[in-house]
Every structure is written in structure tokens, then in C-alpha cells.
PDB file of C-alpha atoms in Angstrom:
ATOM      1  CA  UNK A 207      64.039 -69.379  69.985  1.00 93.00           C
ATOM      2  CA  UNK A 208      64.069 -72.751  71.640  1.00 96.00           C
ATOM      3  CA  UNK A 209      66.151 -74.077  74.533  1.00 97.00           C
ATOM      4  CA  UNK A 210      67.133 -77.732  74.300  1.00 96.00           C
ATOM      5  CA  UNK A 211      69.914 -80.076  75.383  1.00 97.00           C
ATOM      6  CA  UNK A 212      73.221 -79.221  73.758  1.00 96.00           C
ATOM      7  CA  UNK A 213      74.161 -81.609  70.952  1.00 95.00           C
ATOM      8  CA  UNK A 214      77.608 -82.687  69.885  1.00 96.00           C
ATOM      9  CA  UNK A 215      76.942 -81.097  66.506  1.00 96.00           C
ATOM     10  CA  UNK A 216      76.721 -77.758  68.389  1.00 96.00           C
ATOM     11  CA  UNK A 217      80.180 -77.952  69.922  1.00 97.00           C
ATOM     12  CA  UNK A 218      82.089 -76.369  67.038  1.00 97.00           C
ATOM     13  CA  UNK A 219      79.727 -73.379  67.220  1.00 97.00           C
ATOM     14  CA  UNK A 220      80.181 -73.201  71.023  1.00 97.00           C
ATOM     15  CA  UNK A 221      83.941 -72.937  70.541  1.00 97.00           C
ATOM     16  CA  UNK A 222      83.432 -70.280  67.856  1.00 96.00           C
ATOM     17  CA  UNK A 223      81.255 -68.238  70.207  1.00 97.00           C
ATOM     18  CA  UNK A 224      83.799 -68.664  73.019  1.00 93.00           C
ATOM     19  CA  UNK A 225      86.532 -67.169  70.829  1.00 94.00           C
ATOM     20  CA  UNK A 226      84.294 -64.201  69.998  1.00 94.00           C
ATOM     21  CA  UNK A 227      83.079 -63.671  73.570  1.00 92.00           C
ATOM     22  CA  UNK A 228      86.179 -64.380  75.660  1.00 89.00           C
ATOM     23  CA  UNK A 229      89.263 -63.762  73.491  1.00 86.00           C
ATOM     24  CA  UNK A 230      91.391 -62.502  76.401  1.00 82.00           C
ATOM     25  CA  UNK A 231      90.532 -65.335  78.797  1.00 84.00           C
ATOM     26  CA  UNK A 232      91.524 -68.680  77.277  1.00 85.00           C
ATOM     27  CA  UNK A 233      88.271 -69.521  75.452  1.00 91.00           C
ATOM     28  CA  UNK A 234      87.079 -73.117  75.631  1.00 93.00           C
ATOM     29  CA  UNK A 235      87.794 -75.403  72.697  1.00 95.00           C
ATOM     30  CA  UNK A 236      85.441 -77.840  71.030  1.00 96.00           C
ATOM     31  CA  UNK A 237      87.170 -80.668  72.924  1.00 96.00           C
ATOM     32  CA  UNK A 238      86.633 -78.859  76.257  1.00 96.00           C
ATOM     33  CA  UNK A 239      82.894 -78.761  75.574  1.00 96.00           C
ATOM     34  CA  UNK A 240      82.977 -82.422  74.536  1.00 97.00           C
ATOM     35  CA  UNK A 241      84.646 -83.283  77.853  1.00 96.00           C
ATOM     36  CA  UNK A 242      81.866 -81.467  79.717  1.00 95.00           C
ATOM     37  CA  UNK A 243      79.263 -83.598  77.932  1.00 96.00           C
ATOM     38  CA  UNK A 244      81.331 -86.763  78.481  1.00 96.00           C
ATOM     39  CA  UNK A 245      81.352 -86.014  82.229  1.00 95.00           C
ATOM     40  CA  UNK A 246      77.572 -85.840  82.153  1.00 93.00           C
ATOM     41  CA  UNK A 247      77.259 -82.170  82.984  1.00 96.00           C
ATOM     42  CA  UNK A 248      73.979 -80.463  82.106  1.00 97.00           C
ATOM     43  CA  UNK A 249      74.274 -78.285  78.983  1.00 97.00           C
ATOM     44  CA  UNK A 250      71.612 -76.505  76.998  1.00 98.00           C
ATOM     45  CA  UNK A 251      71.695 -74.547  73.786  1.00 97.00           C
ATOM     46  CA  UNK A 252      69.541 -71.731  72.474  1.00 98.00           C
ATOM     47  CA  UNK A 253      68.626 -72.154  68.825  1.00 97.00           C
ATOM     48  CA  UNK A 254      66.872 -70.086  66.249  1.00 95.00           C
ATOM     49  CA  UNK A 255      66.218 -72.362  63.326  1.00 93.00           C
ATOM     50  CA  UNK A 256      69.342 -74.508  63.135  1.00 91.00           C
ATOM     51  CA  UNK A 257      71.673 -71.745  64.363  1.00 95.00           C
ATOM     52  CA  UNK A 258      73.059 -72.046  67.892  1.00 97.00           C
ATOM     53  CA  UNK A 259      72.899 -68.540  69.389  1.00 97.00           C
ATOM     54  CA  UNK A 260      73.818 -69.387  72.982  1.00 97.00           C
ATOM     55  CA  UNK A 261      74.851 -72.126  75.371  1.00 98.00           C
ATOM     56  CA  UNK A 262      75.015 -72.714  79.101  1.00 98.00           C
ATOM     57  CA  UNK A 263      76.336 -75.425  81.374  1.00 97.00           C
ATOM     58  CA  UNK A 264      75.902 -76.628  84.926  1.00 97.00           C
ATOM     59  CA  UNK A 265      77.511 -79.318  87.046  1.00 96.00           C
ATOM     60  CA  UNK A 266      75.876 -81.032  90.001  1.00 96.00           C
ATOM     61  CA  UNK A 267      77.708 -82.708  92.855  1.00 95.00           C
ATOM     62  CA  UNK A 268      76.754 -84.336  96.113  1.00 92.00           C
ATOM     63  CA  UNK A 269      74.227 -86.811  97.409  1.00 87.00           C
ATOM     64  CA  UNK A 270      70.481 -86.520  96.810  1.00 83.00           C
ATOM     65  CA  UNK A 271      69.085 -83.989  99.247  1.00 80.00           C
ATOM     66  CA  UNK A 272      72.531 -82.410  99.688  1.00 88.00           C
ATOM     67  CA  UNK A 273      73.466 -81.265  96.180  1.00 92.00           C
ATOM     68  CA  UNK A 274      75.444 -78.258  95.006  1.00 95.00           C
ATOM     69  CA  UNK A 275      75.407 -76.859  91.491  1.00 97.00           C
ATOM     70  CA  UNK A 276      77.975 -74.767  89.700  1.00 96.00           C
ATOM     71  CA  UNK A 277      77.324 -72.706  86.583  1.00 97.00           C
ATOM     72  CA  UNK A 278      80.262 -73.407  84.282  1.00 94.00           C
ATOM     73  CA  UNK A 279      79.437 -70.940  81.548  1.00 93.00           C
ATOM     74  CA  UNK A 280      76.797 -68.968  79.740  1.00 95.00           C
ATOM     75  CA  UNK A 281      77.555 -67.527  76.336  1.00 95.00           C
ATOM     76  CA  UNK A 282      75.321 -65.638  73.913  1.00 96.00           C
ATOM     77  CA  UNK A 283      76.151 -64.590  70.371  1.00 96.00           C
ATOM     78  CA  UNK A 284      76.809 -60.818  70.521  1.00 95.00           C
ATOM     79  CA  UNK A 285      74.185 -60.259  67.802  1.00 95.00           C
ATOM     80  CA  UNK A 286      71.574 -61.828  70.102  1.00 96.00           C
ATOM     81  CA  UNK A 287      72.582 -60.221  73.404  1.00 93.00           C
ATOM     82  CA  UNK A 288      69.962 -58.111  75.131  1.00 92.00           C
ATOM     83  CA  UNK A 289      67.083 -60.187  73.728  1.00 94.00           C
ATOM     84  CA  UNK A 290      66.463 -62.526  76.660  1.00 95.00           C
ATOM     85  CA  UNK A 291      68.632 -65.419  75.446  1.00 97.00           C
ATOM     86  CA  UNK A 292      70.919 -65.359  78.494  1.00 95.00           C
ATOM     87  CA  UNK A 293      67.908 -65.156  80.804  1.00 96.00           C
ATOM     88  CA  UNK A 294      66.293 -68.185  79.130  1.00 97.00           C
ATOM     89  CA  UNK A 295      69.529 -70.178  79.363  1.00 97.00           C
ATOM     90  CA  UNK A 296      70.009 -69.269  83.035  1.00 97.00           C
ATOM     91  CA  UNK A 297      66.441 -70.248  83.827  1.00 97.00           C
ATOM     92  CA  UNK A 298      66.992 -73.664  82.230  1.00 97.00           C
ATOM     93  CA  UNK A 299      70.053 -74.203  84.434  1.00 97.00           C
ATOM     94  CA  UNK A 300      68.203 -73.055  87.545  1.00 96.00           C
ATOM     95  CA  UNK A 301      65.261 -75.345  86.816  1.00 96.00           C
ATOM     96  CA  UNK A 302      67.681 -78.278  86.703  1.00 95.00           C
ATOM     97  CA  UNK A 303      69.304 -77.194  89.970  1.00 95.00           C
ATOM     98  CA  UNK A 304      65.867 -76.756  91.541  1.00 94.00           C
ATOM     99  CA  UNK A 305      64.954 -80.315  90.537  1.00 93.00           C
ATOM    100  CA  UNK A 306      67.817 -81.410  92.810  1.00 93.00           C
ATOM    101  CA  UNK A 307      67.152 -78.771  95.482  1.00 93.00           C
ATOM    102  CA  UNK A 308      70.732 -77.600  94.972  1.00 95.00           C
ATOM    103  CA  UNK A 309      72.248 -74.271  95.899  1.00 95.00           C
ATOM    104  CA  UNK A 310      73.947 -72.727  92.879  1.00 97.00           C
ATOM    105  CA  UNK A 311      77.391 -71.112  92.714  1.00 97.00           C
ATOM    106  CA  UNK A 312      79.031 -69.166  89.910  1.00 96.00           C
ATOM    107  CA  UNK A 313      81.870 -66.800  89.130  1.00 95.00           C
ATOM    108  CA  UNK A 314      81.363 -63.646  87.081  1.00 95.00           C
ATOM    109  CA  UNK A 315      83.779 -60.942  85.986  1.00 92.00           C
ATOM    110  CA  UNK A 316      83.518 -57.961  88.297  1.00 95.00           C
ATOM    111  CA  UNK A 317      83.225 -55.669  85.253  1.00 92.00           C
ATOM    112  CA  UNK A 318      80.300 -57.585  83.682  1.00 91.00           C
ATOM    113  CA  UNK A 319      77.464 -55.408  84.976  1.00 92.00           C
ATOM    114  CA  UNK A 320      74.825 -56.952  82.699  1.00 91.00           C
ATOM    115  CA  UNK A 321      75.564 -60.490  83.902  1.00 93.00           C
ATOM    116  CA  UNK A 322      75.708 -59.420  87.547  1.00 95.00           C
ATOM    117  CA  UNK A 323      72.313 -57.721  87.212  1.00 95.00           C
ATOM    118  CA  UNK A 324      70.864 -60.860  85.583  1.00 94.00           C
ATOM    119  CA  UNK A 325      72.166 -63.063  88.375  1.00 95.00           C
ATOM    120  CA  UNK A 326      70.953 -60.734  91.114  1.00 96.00           C
ATOM    121  CA  UNK A 327      67.497 -60.654  89.484  1.00 95.00           C
ATOM    122  CA  UNK A 328      67.454 -64.455  89.815  1.00 95.00           C
ATOM    123  CA  UNK A 329      68.294 -64.515  93.512  1.00 95.00           C
ATOM    124  CA  UNK A 330      72.095 -64.618  93.496  1.00 97.00           C
ATOM    125  CA  UNK A 331      74.135 -62.713  96.057  1.00 96.00           C
ATOM    126  CA  UNK A 332      77.849 -61.921  96.005  1.00 96.00           C
ATOM    127  CA  UNK A 333      79.757 -63.864  98.663  1.00 96.00           C
ATOM    128  CA  UNK A 334      83.363 -63.346  97.674  1.00 94.00           C
ATOM    129  CA  UNK A 335      86.003 -61.937  95.363  1.00 94.00           C
ATOM    130  CA  UNK A 336      88.543 -63.995  93.431  1.00 92.00           C
ATOM    131  CA  UNK A 337      91.431 -61.790  92.429  1.00 95.00           C
ATOM    132  CA  UNK A 338      92.965 -62.481  88.995  1.00 88.00           C
ATOM    133  CA  UNK A 339      90.526 -65.389  88.515  1.00 86.00           C
ATOM    134  CA  UNK A 340      90.334 -65.139  84.724  1.00 86.00           C
ATOM    135  CA  UNK A 341      93.522 -65.939  82.875  1.00 84.00           C
ATOM    136  CA  UNK A 342      95.441 -64.799  81.046  1.00 85.00           C
ATOM    137  CA  UNK A 343      93.741 -61.377  81.344  1.00 84.00           C
ATOM    138  CA  UNK A 344      93.968 -61.339  85.145  1.00 85.00           C
ATOM    139  CA  UNK A 345      90.418 -60.023  85.529  1.00 86.00           C
ATOM    140  CA  UNK A 346      88.795 -60.395  88.950  1.00 92.00           C
ATOM    141  CA  UNK A 347      85.609 -62.378  89.562  1.00 92.00           C
ATOM    142  CA  UNK A 348      82.844 -62.262  92.089  1.00 96.00           C
ATOM    143  CA  UNK A 349      81.682 -65.559  93.535  1.00 96.00           C
ATOM    144  CA  UNK A 350      77.898 -65.563  93.762  1.00 97.00           C
ATOM    145  CA  UNK A 351      75.428 -68.025  95.253  1.00 96.00           C
ATOM    146  CA  UNK A 352      71.716 -68.650  95.062  1.00 96.00           C
ATOM    147  CA  UNK A 353      70.224 -70.691  97.901  1.00 93.00           C
ATOM    148  CA  UNK A 354      68.567 -74.007  97.143  1.00 91.00           C
ATOM    149  CA  UNK A 355      64.934 -73.714  96.193  1.00 83.00           C
ATOM    150  CA  UNK A 356      62.603 -76.244  97.739  1.00 69.00           C
ATOM    151  CA  UNK A 357      59.605 -76.867  95.552  1.00 60.00           C
ATOM    152  CA  UNK A 358      56.455 -77.343  97.522  1.00 53.00           C
ATOM    153  CA  UNK A 359      54.173 -80.232  96.661  1.00 47.00           C
ATOM    154  CA  UNK A 360      50.544 -79.476  95.917  1.00 45.00           C
TER     155      UNK A 360
END
């Protein structure tokens, strides 16, 4: 498996995975992913051979030295879940946030125990609850944050 910048040729597969992963919560379309890339957000894909098996995206906002990051999404093909793909994608996003010394925010379904455990293992803490955040299902979400990491020079 390799993690690399998401390519436009991957966007159809991203939308396909979204429909499989989030059918009850308005899955993103190919054009929604294209808009994310057009806005300059940071997206990576996990590939095995030429097959995209996962994707993840992050936005950064603010001035240098005072940046915030927001995880937009992480999706992994159900066949590949539980094999470290999500962890590798999250780490790629966090490395990018760390480059900017940005704290990182995200929302996660309150019933997604595997994702919550992954985020907690990477330093995230729950700071709030967003009732009926996911639509149209009405599922609740936790808001989580990981403090900015300051890399020390050697």
C-alpha cells in the first residue's frame, strides 16, 4: 500500500466508496471531491496497485503560526478496513497539520467506536457533541480536537 496525493482520476472511485460507506448520510459526489481539490485542500489516497482503497482530506486555515486544521473525511474500502489503511491516511493528514503547527478538529459519529478509538490513539480528545449532525440520518457526532504539535529542531 502506498499513500500519495489524491489524483483527479481517483475521484470517481472516491464517490463510489462514499456511496458504499455512507449511504444514509448524503455521500459526497465526484464533483464534491473535485471542489475540495480546486479549493486547494490537502487530500491523499491509499493505493494498492492502481486500485484506490481509501482517501482522506484536510483543510488548513489561518495565518502561519496560528493555523487550524479540519479533517473533512476519511474513507476506507470495507474490504480493506482493519488493515491499517485508515491509520496510515490519518497519519498523513496529521503530518501535514504538524508541518503548519496546527491544532486539528474533526467530527465523528458517536456510534463509530473504531474511528473514535483511532482518533484517541492519535491524541484527539472529545470536546463537544453535535446533535443530528449527519443528515439525512440524524446521527449525532462528537467534535474532537488534537492540540498543535510543535516539532523541535535538532
